[in-house]
Short mmCIF file of C-alpha atoms in Angstrom, two decimals:
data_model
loop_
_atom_site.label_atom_id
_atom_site.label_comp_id
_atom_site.label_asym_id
_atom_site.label_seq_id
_atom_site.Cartn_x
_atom_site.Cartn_y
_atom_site.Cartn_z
CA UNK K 1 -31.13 22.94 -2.71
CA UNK K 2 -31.20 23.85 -6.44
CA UNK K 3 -35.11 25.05 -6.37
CA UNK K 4 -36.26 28.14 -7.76
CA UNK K 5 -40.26 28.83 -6.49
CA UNK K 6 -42.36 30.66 -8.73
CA UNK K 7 -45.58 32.40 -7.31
CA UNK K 8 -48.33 32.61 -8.46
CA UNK K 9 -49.07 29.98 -10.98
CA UNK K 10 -51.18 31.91 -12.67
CA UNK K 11 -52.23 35.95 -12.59
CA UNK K 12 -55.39 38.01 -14.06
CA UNK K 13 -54.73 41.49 -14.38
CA UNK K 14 -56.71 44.36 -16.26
CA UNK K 15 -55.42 45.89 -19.15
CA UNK K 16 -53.46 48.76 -18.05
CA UNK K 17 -52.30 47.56 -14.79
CA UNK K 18 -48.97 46.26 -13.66
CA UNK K 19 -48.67 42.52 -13.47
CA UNK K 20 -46.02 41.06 -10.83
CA UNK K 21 -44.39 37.82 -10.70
CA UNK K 22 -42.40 36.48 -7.60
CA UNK K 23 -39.70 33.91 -7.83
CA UNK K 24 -37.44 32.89 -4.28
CA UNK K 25 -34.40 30.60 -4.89
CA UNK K 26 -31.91 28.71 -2.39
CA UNK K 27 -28.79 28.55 -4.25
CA UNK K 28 -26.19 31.70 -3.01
CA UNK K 29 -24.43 30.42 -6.19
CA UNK K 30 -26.88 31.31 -8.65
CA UNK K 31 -25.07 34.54 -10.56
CA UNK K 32 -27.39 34.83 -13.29
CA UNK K 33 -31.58 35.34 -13.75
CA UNK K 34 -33.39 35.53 -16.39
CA UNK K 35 -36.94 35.46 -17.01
CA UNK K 36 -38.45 33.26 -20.45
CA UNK K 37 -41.45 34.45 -21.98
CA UNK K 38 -43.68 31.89 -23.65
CA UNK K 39 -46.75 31.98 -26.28
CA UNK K 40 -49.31 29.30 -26.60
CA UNK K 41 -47.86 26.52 -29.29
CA UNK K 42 -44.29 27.87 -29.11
CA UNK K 43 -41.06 27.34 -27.25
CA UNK K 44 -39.70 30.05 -24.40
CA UNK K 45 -38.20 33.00 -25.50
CA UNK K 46 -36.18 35.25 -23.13
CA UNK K 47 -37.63 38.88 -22.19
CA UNK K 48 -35.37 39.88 -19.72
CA UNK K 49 -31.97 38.85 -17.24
CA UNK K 50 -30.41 40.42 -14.94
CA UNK K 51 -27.15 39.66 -12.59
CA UNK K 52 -26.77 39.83 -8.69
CA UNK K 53 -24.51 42.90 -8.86
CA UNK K 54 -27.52 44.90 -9.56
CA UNK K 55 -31.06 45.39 -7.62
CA UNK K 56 -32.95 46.59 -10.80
CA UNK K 57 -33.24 46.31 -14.89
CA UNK K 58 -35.29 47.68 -17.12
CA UNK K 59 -36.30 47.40 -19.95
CA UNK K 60 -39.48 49.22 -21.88
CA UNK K 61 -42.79 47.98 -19.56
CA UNK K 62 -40.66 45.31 -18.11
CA UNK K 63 -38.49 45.36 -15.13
CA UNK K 64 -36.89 43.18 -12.92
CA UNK K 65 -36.29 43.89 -8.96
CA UNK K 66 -33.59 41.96 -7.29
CA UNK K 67 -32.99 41.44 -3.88
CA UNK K 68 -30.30 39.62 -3.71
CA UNK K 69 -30.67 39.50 0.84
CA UNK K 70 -33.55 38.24 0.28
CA UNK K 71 -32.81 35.89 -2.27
CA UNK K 72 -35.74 36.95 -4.47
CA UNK K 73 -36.22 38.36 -7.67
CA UNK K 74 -39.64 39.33 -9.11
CA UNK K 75 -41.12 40.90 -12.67
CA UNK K 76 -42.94 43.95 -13.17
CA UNK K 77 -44.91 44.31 -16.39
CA UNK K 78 -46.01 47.86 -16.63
CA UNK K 79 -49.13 48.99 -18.37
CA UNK K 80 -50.11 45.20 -18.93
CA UNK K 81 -51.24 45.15 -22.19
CA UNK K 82 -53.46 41.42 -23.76
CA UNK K 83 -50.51 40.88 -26.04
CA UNK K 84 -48.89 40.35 -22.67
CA UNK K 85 -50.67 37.04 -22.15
CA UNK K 86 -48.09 34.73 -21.64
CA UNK K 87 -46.72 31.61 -19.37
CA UNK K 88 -43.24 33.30 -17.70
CA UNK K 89 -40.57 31.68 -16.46
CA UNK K 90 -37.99 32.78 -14.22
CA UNK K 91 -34.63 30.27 -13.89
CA UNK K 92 -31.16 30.72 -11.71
CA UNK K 93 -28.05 29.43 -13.08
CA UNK K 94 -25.79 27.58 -11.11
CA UNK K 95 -22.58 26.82 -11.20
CA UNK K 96 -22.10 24.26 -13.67
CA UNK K 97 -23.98 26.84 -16.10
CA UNK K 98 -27.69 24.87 -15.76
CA UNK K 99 -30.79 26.82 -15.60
CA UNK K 100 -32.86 25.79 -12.75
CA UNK K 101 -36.44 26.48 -13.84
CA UNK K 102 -39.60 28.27 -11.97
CA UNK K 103 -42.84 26.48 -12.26
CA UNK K 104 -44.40 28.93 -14.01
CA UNK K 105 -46.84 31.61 -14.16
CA UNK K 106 -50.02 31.70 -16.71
CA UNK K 107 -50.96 35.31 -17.04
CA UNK K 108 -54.13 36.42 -18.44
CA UNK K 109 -54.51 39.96 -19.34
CA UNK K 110 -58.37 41.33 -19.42
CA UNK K 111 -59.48 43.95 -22.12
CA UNK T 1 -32.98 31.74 -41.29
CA UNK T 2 -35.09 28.90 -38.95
CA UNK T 3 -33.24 29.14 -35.91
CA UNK T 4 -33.95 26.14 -34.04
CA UNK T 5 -36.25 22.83 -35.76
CA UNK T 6 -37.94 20.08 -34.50
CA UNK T 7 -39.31 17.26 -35.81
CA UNK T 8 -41.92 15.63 -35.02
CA UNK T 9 -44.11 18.42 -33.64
CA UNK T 10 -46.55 15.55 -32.68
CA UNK T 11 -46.25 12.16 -32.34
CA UNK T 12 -48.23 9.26 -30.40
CA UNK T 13 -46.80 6.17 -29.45
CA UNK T 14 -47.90 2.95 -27.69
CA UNK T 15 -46.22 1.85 -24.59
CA UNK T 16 -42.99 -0.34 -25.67
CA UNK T 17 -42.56 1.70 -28.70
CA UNK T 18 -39.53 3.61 -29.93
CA UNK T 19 -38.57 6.82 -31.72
CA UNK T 20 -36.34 9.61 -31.96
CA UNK T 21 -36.74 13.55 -32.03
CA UNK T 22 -34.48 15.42 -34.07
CA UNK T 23 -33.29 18.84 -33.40
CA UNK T 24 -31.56 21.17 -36.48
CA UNK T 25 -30.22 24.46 -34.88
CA UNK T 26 -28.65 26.85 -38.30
CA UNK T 27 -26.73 29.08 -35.74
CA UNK T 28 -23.71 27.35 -35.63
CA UNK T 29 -24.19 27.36 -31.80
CA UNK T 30 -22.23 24.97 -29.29
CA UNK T 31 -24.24 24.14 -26.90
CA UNK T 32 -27.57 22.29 -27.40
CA UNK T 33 -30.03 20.56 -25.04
CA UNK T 34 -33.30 18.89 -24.53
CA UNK T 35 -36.31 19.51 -22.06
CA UNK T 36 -39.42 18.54 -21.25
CA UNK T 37 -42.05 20.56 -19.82
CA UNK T 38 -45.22 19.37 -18.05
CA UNK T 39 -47.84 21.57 -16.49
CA UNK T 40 -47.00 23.10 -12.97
CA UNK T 41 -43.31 21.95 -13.16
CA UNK T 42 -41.53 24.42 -15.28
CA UNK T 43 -38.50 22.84 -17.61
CA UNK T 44 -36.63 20.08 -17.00
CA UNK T 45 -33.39 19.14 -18.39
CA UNK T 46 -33.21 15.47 -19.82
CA UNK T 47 -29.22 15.40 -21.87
CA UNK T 48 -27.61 18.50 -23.30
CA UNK T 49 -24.24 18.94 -25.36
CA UNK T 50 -21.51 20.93 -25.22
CA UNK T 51 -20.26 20.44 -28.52
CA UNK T 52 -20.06 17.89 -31.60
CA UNK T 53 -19.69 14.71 -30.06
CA UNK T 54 -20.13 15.35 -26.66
CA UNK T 55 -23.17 14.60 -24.64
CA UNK T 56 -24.16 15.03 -20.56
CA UNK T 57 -27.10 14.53 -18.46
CA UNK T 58 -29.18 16.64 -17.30
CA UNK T 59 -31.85 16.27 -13.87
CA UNK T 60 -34.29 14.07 -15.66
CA UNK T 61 -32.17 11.77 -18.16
CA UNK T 62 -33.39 8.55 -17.21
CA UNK T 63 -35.33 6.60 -20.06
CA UNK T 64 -33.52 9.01 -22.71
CA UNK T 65 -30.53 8.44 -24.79
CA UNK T 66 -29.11 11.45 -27.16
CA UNK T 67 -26.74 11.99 -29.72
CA UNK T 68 -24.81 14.83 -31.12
CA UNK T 69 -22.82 13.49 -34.31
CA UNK T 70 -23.15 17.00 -36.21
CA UNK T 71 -22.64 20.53 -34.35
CA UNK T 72 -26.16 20.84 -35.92
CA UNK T 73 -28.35 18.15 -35.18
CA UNK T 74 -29.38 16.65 -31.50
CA UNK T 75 -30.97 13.62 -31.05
CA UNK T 76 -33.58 12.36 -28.26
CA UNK T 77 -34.73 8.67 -28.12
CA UNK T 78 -36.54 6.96 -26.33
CA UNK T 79 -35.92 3.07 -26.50
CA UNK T 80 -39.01 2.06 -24.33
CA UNK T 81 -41.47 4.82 -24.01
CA UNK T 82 -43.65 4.80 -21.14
CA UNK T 83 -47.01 6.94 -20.38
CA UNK T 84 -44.69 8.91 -18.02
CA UNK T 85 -42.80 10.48 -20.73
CA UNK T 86 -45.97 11.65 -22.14
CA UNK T 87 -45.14 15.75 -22.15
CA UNK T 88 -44.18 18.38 -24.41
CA UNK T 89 -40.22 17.97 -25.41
CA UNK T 90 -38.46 21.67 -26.15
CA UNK T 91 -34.48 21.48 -27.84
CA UNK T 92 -32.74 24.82 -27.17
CA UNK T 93 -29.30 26.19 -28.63
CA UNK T 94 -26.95 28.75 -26.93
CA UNK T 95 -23.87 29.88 -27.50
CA UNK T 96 -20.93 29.42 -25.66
CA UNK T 97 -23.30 28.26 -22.80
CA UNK T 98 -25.98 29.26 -20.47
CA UNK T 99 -25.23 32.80 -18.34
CA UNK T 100 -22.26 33.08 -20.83
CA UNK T 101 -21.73 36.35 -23.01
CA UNK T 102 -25.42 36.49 -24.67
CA UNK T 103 -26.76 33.87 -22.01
CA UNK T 104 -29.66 33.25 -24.09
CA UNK T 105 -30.64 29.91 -25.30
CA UNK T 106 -32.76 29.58 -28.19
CA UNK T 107 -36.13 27.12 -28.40
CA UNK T 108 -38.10 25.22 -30.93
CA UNK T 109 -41.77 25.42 -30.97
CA UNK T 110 -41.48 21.73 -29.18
CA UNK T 111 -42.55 18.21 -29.66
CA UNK T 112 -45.48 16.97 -28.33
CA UNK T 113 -45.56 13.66 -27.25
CA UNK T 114 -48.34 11.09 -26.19
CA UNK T 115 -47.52 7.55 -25.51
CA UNK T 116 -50.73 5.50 -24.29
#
């Protein structure tokens, strides 16, 4: 199974707080994640990746946990801030170097 | 420096119709495909390109045809166009492919599409 599941499809979080996004995936031979941030009227643009050799990556308010076990990875925005306000997208890359695409997650972040 | 550009950003079309959506990356990147998004299923790759001349489908490529006659441009027609393929159509550019070195692939600001 190539899916990658993306929860939840969309998020409301107060400004200030920390904003998580889950995604699970099936394929063991997935060896790269990253995680596309996108703006209203404009195309994805990536935030942050990481690889299955390590279970964390930061990087300013944003951080991605791995567990790889588990086969789940999830982002962290820290300090959630309205400029935040985004669809994400997390993907897994298989072997034939395709991104495999999450559904999506609208998050809203309140003033 | 524009990165990636597409053209049409909107377009409606009557079913039966044809047209084409061209995609001008200036990054001298190898790699070039097209999507289309629709709400509540993420991305979905319809052709990409590994290089001038080359094309491959992708999960969705039915009802598509592309071309890639200049490392710059990439092509998406549509020869029929049905209200399915109504949807928002994103090109991307990477280099040397997804995951690889920089693993980043670049967008346009998309294509929006409406066929009735």
């Amino acid at each position: 199974q190539q899916q990658v599941k993306q929860s939840p499809q969309s998020l409301i979080v107060q400004k200030g707080g920390i904003s998580i996004i889950n995604c699970a995936y099936e394929n063991t031979a997935f060896d790269y994640f990253p995680w596309y941030q996108q703006f209203p009227g404009k195309g994805p643009a990536l935030l942050i990746a990481i690889r299955p050799d390590v279970s964390e990556k930061k990087e300013g308010r944003f951080t991605i946990s791995f567990n790889k076990s588990a086969k789940q990875f999830s982002l962290h925005i820290m300090d959630s801030q309205p400029g935040d306000s985004a669809t994400y997208f997390c993907a897994g890359e298989d072997s034939n170097y395709q991104l495999i695409w999450g559904a999506g997650t609208k998050l809203i972040i309140k003033p | 420096n524009a990165g990636v550009t597409q053209t049409p950003k909107f377009r409606v079309l009557k079913t039966g119709q044809s047209m084409t959506l061209l995609c001008a990356q200036d990054m001298n990147h190898e790699y070039m495909y097209w999507y289309r998004q629709d709400p509540g299923m993420g991305l979905r790759l319809i052709h990409y390109s590994v290089g001038e001349g080359t094309t491959a489908k992708g999960e969705v490529p039915d009802g598509y045809n592309v071309s890639r006659l200049k490392k710059q441009n990439f092509l998406l027609g549509l020869e029929s166009a049905a209200p399915s393929q109504t949807s928002v159509y994103f090109c991307a550019s990477s280099y040397w492919g997804e995951g690889l070195d920089t693993g980043e692939l670049f967008f346009g600001e998309g294509s929006r599409l409406t066929v009735l």
